[in-house]
Structure formats: structure tokens, C-alpha cells
Amino acid sequence: MAVTVTEANPNWLITGANGFLGSNAPRYLSPALPLVAATREGTSIHGYSEGVSLDLTNIAASAQVIAEVRPSIILHTAALANHEQCESDQQLAHLV
């Protein structure tokens, strides 16, 4: 889907689009905004213009996705929900 992006119509990349915050974000943003859902699986999410696969633990791949999408705004809602996993794997927690 090709979407025209202007300063008045910014292109959004929303990480964690299938999580609680990310899945609710389109409800609070204008329906005219081009919203790109970034998830590990790259699945299409209701309310988003398109979906892309994004592995936040792979810095080079993440940079490539950002270069391809060219977002005006990145809303980072991805997170590890398991606090015990965050404590036991601090490196992964910091990457996400």
C-alpha cells in the first residue's frame, strides 16, 4: 500500500504493534495517518496500513527496516512482559 507522507501526514512505525499498547495505538491516532505495524512476525494488524517484520534484538536488521520504512515518528511500545525474564536475561531486556 503506497501512502503519501507529508509533514501534516507523518509516517508512523509502531514497534510491538501486537501488544497491549501497540494494538490500541491506532484508536488514538487519526485514521488518515499511515501506521506501520512492526512485529516479530510481520503480521497485519487491524488499524494499521501495513505490517513489517522487526527483530529488535538484531540491530542491523532493525536499522534496515527503519531505512526502508523511513518513518517520521517511531513509537516504541515493544517490551518484555515477563519481569523475571528481564531480571535473568538483562542483555535481552536492554535490547528490546
XYZ file of N, CA and C in Angstrom:
288
model
N 0.843 -1.161 0.000
C 0.000 0.000 0.000
C 0.896 1.233 0.000
N 0.753 2.069 -0.985
C 1.529 3.305 -1.070
C 0.766 4.414 -0.366
N 1.460 5.119 0.508
C 0.829 6.190 1.272
C 1.659 7.448 1.098
N 1.009 8.563 0.833
C 1.711 9.831 0.703
C 2.007 10.384 2.082
N 3.280 10.699 2.315
C 3.699 11.210 3.618
C 4.120 12.663 3.468
N 3.562 13.519 4.295
C 3.931 14.927 4.350
C 4.128 15.283 5.813
N 4.570 16.496 6.080
C 4.714 16.920 7.480
C 3.370 16.900 8.190
N 2.302 17.188 7.465
C 0.969 17.175 8.061
C 0.424 15.753 8.171
N 1.058 14.812 7.495
C 0.603 13.427 7.465
C 1.828 12.522 7.683
N 2.370 12.500 8.915
C 3.609 11.767 9.151
C 3.423 10.250 9.074
N 4.499 9.581 8.722
C 4.538 8.129 8.645
C 4.992 7.594 10.004
N 4.188 6.747 10.628
C 4.496 6.199 11.951
C 4.950 4.751 11.840
N 5.985 4.386 12.572
C 6.402 2.993 12.752
C 6.178 2.686 14.226
N 5.336 1.701 14.499
C 5.000 1.375 15.885
C 5.476 -0.032 16.190
N 6.475 -0.134 17.087
C 7.011 -1.436 17.473
C 6.064 -2.079 18.478
N 6.080 -3.395 18.510
C 5.204 -4.089 19.449
C 3.738 -3.881 19.138
N 3.421 -3.779 17.861
C 2.058 -3.445 17.445
C 1.030 -4.501 17.827
N 1.478 -5.698 18.136
C 0.522 -6.737 18.538
C 0.409 -6.860 20.056
N 1.104 -6.014 20.804
C 0.986 -5.986 22.258
C -0.138 -5.063 22.702
N -0.286 -4.906 24.001
C -1.386 -4.105 24.543
C -1.329 -2.649 24.073
N -0.200 -1.992 24.280
C -0.096 -0.579 23.884
C -0.165 -0.403 22.379
N 0.619 -1.212 21.658
C 0.678 -1.085 20.212
C -0.634 -1.398 19.517
N -1.369 -2.380 20.023
C -2.633 -2.731 19.382
C -3.707 -1.681 19.635
N -3.550 -0.889 20.676
C -4.514 0.174 20.974
C -4.129 1.525 20.385
N -2.896 1.680 19.949
C -2.424 2.964 19.421
C -3.279 3.505 18.276
N -3.684 2.672 17.294
C -4.483 3.231 16.191
C -5.791 3.871 16.637
N -6.339 3.461 17.759
C -7.585 4.051 18.262
C -7.421 5.522 18.620
N -6.195 5.900 18.992
C -5.940 7.255 19.477
C -5.241 8.134 18.450
N -4.939 7.566 17.295
C -4.300 8.325 16.223
C -5.285 8.487 15.075
N -5.106 9.518 14.293
C -6.018 9.781 13.183
C -6.051 8.597 12.222
N -7.237 8.196 11.780
C -7.332 7.086 10.827
C -6.661 7.393 9.493
N -6.410 8.666 9.210
C -5.758 9.040 7.956
C -4.246 8.858 8.009
N -3.693 8.671 9.207
C -2.238 8.533 9.332
C -1.769 7.183 8.813
N -0.663 7.167 8.072
C -0.083 5.890 7.664
C 0.652 5.263 8.854
N 0.104 4.165 9.370
C 0.684 3.481 10.520
C 1.269 2.149 10.071
N 2.548 1.939 10.377
C 3.208 0.689 10.035
C 3.388 -0.111 11.310
N 2.817 -1.312 11.330
C 2.904 -2.204 12.486
C 4.191 -3.009 12.400
N 5.037 -2.890 13.409
C 6.276 -3.664 13.465
C 6.131 -4.745 14.529
N 6.192 -6.007 14.086
C 6.110 -7.150 14.991
C 7.165 -8.159 14.578
N 7.457 -9.091 15.464
C 8.418 -10.143 15.102
C 7.959 -10.912 13.873
N 6.663 -11.167 13.794
C 6.122 -11.986 12.715
C 5.819 -11.189 11.446
N 5.698 -9.873 11.565
C 5.355 -9.049 10.414
C 3.909 -9.195 9.980
N 3.064 -9.586 10.917
C 1.663 -9.820 10.594
C 0.894 -8.514 10.427
N -0.183 -8.595 9.697
C -1.060 -7.451 9.516
C -1.897 -7.289 10.779
N -1.994 -6.070 11.267
C -2.734 -5.769 12.491
C -3.857 -4.788 12.145
N -5.040 -5.037 12.679
C -6.191 -4.163 12.427
C -5.861 -2.722 12.827
N -6.193 -1.789 11.948
C -5.968 -0.373 12.211
C -4.668 0.154 11.633
N -3.825 -0.734 11.108
C -2.538 -0.345 10.540
C -2.571 -0.403 9.018
N -1.797 0.463 8.362
C -1.715 0.489 6.907
C -1.003 -0.743 6.369
N 0.034 -1.177 7.092
C 0.813 -2.344 6.683
C 1.561 -2.902 7.880
N 2.096 -4.102 7.711
C 2.878 -4.732 8.766
C 4.253 -5.125 8.251
N 5.262 -4.972 9.106
C 6.622 -5.376 8.757
C 7.186 -6.239 9.882
N 8.093 -7.108 9.504
C 8.779 -7.944 10.483
C 9.951 -7.166 11.058
N 10.083 -7.154 12.387
C 11.154 -6.411 13.042
C 11.657 -7.205 14.241
N 12.931 -7.571 14.191
C 13.585 -8.263 15.306
C 14.446 -7.235 16.029
N 13.941 -6.724 17.138
C 14.650 -5.666 17.868
C 15.981 -6.121 18.445
N 16.192 -7.426 18.538
C 17.474 -7.921 19.067
C 18.557 -7.931 17.995
N 18.186 -7.682 16.755
C 19.137 -7.623 15.645
C 19.241 -6.168 15.195
N 20.288 -5.499 15.654
C 20.426 -4.061 15.412
C 20.531 -3.739 13.925
N 21.315 -4.520 13.194
C 21.479 -4.263 11.757
C 20.162 -4.440 11.008
N 19.420 -5.488 11.325
C 18.132 -5.727 10.665
C 17.132 -4.632 11.037
N 17.168 -4.178 12.282
C 16.276 -3.099 12.716
C 16.584 -1.814 11.949
N 17.867 -1.511 11.784
C 18.272 -0.315 11.039
C 17.808 -0.408 9.585
N 17.855 -1.602 9.018
C 17.420 -1.793 7.638
C 15.913 -1.558 7.502
N 15.143 -2.079 8.443
C 13.689 -1.868 8.406
C 13.376 -0.380 8.524
N 14.058 0.305 9.428
C 13.832 1.745 9.601
C 14.199 2.501 8.325
N 15.290 2.099 7.680
C 15.695 2.746 6.429
C 14.676 2.502 5.321
N 14.072 1.317 5.298
C 13.081 1.005 4.275
C 11.748 1.703 4.524
N 11.307 1.731 5.767
C 10.015 2.341 6.102
C 10.119 3.869 6.098
N 11.261 4.396 6.513
C 11.521 5.834 6.606
C 10.450 6.566 7.409
N 10.263 6.137 8.665
C 9.213 6.765 9.477
C 9.576 8.187 9.909
N 8.561 9.018 10.007
C 8.734 10.348 10.592
C 8.771 10.227 12.103
N 8.017 9.243 12.610
C 7.884 9.040 14.058
C 7.975 7.545 14.347
N 8.739 7.190 15.380
C 8.786 5.813 15.860
C 8.193 5.801 17.261
N 7.142 5.011 17.429
C 6.533 4.822 18.744
C 6.934 3.431 19.210
N 7.806 3.379 20.199
C 8.373 2.106 20.662
C 7.543 1.575 21.825
N 6.647 0.618 21.501
C 5.799 0.034 22.537
C 6.171 -1.415 22.819
N 7.158 -1.938 22.096
C 7.576 -3.327 22.326
C 8.221 -3.442 23.701
N 8.003 -4.586 24.332
C 8.567 -4.802 25.665
C 8.560 -6.289 25.989
N 9.366 -6.656 26.963
C 9.291 -7.999 27.530
C 8.337 -7.905 28.715
N 7.269 -8.654 28.657
C 6.249 -8.575 29.705
C 6.613 -9.395 30.941
N 7.513 -10.332 30.802
C 7.888 -11.215 31.900
C 9.032 -10.583 32.690
N 8.739 -10.029 33.853
C 9.766 -9.324 34.632
C 10.858 -10.268 35.110
N 10.529 -11.528 35.341
C 11.561 -12.491 35.759
C 12.547 -12.745 34.630
N 12.050 -12.803 33.408
C 12.937 -12.965 32.260
C 13.836 -11.736 32.112
N 13.293 -10.552 32.354
C 14.091 -9.323 32.279
C 15.224 -9.348 33.294
N 14.953 -9.861 34.494
C 15.985 -9.940 35.528
C 17.030 -10.993 35.211
N 16.597 -12.118 34.657
C 17.540 -13.199 34.387
C 18.307 -12.990 33.082
N 17.730 -12.278 32.123
C 18.389 -12.021 30.846
C 18.415 -10.521 30.586
N 19.255 -9.829 31.333
C 19.297 -8.367 31.261
C 19.749 -7.866 29.898
N 20.593 -8.624 29.226
C 21.051 -8.201 27.897
C 19.864 -8.163 26.926
N 19.033 -9.190 26.938
C 17.847 -9.210 26.083
C 16.903 -8.080 26.461
N 16.705 -7.862 27.734
C 15.817 -6.783 28.189
C 16.289 -5.423 27.672
N 17.592 -5.201 27.672
C 18.117 -3.926 27.182
C 18.011 -3.806 25.670
N 18.132 -4.932 24.965
C 17.995 -4.888 23.501
C 16.581 -4.531 23.071
N 15.615 -5.075 23.798
C 14.214 -4.822 23.451
C 13.823 -3.444 23.967
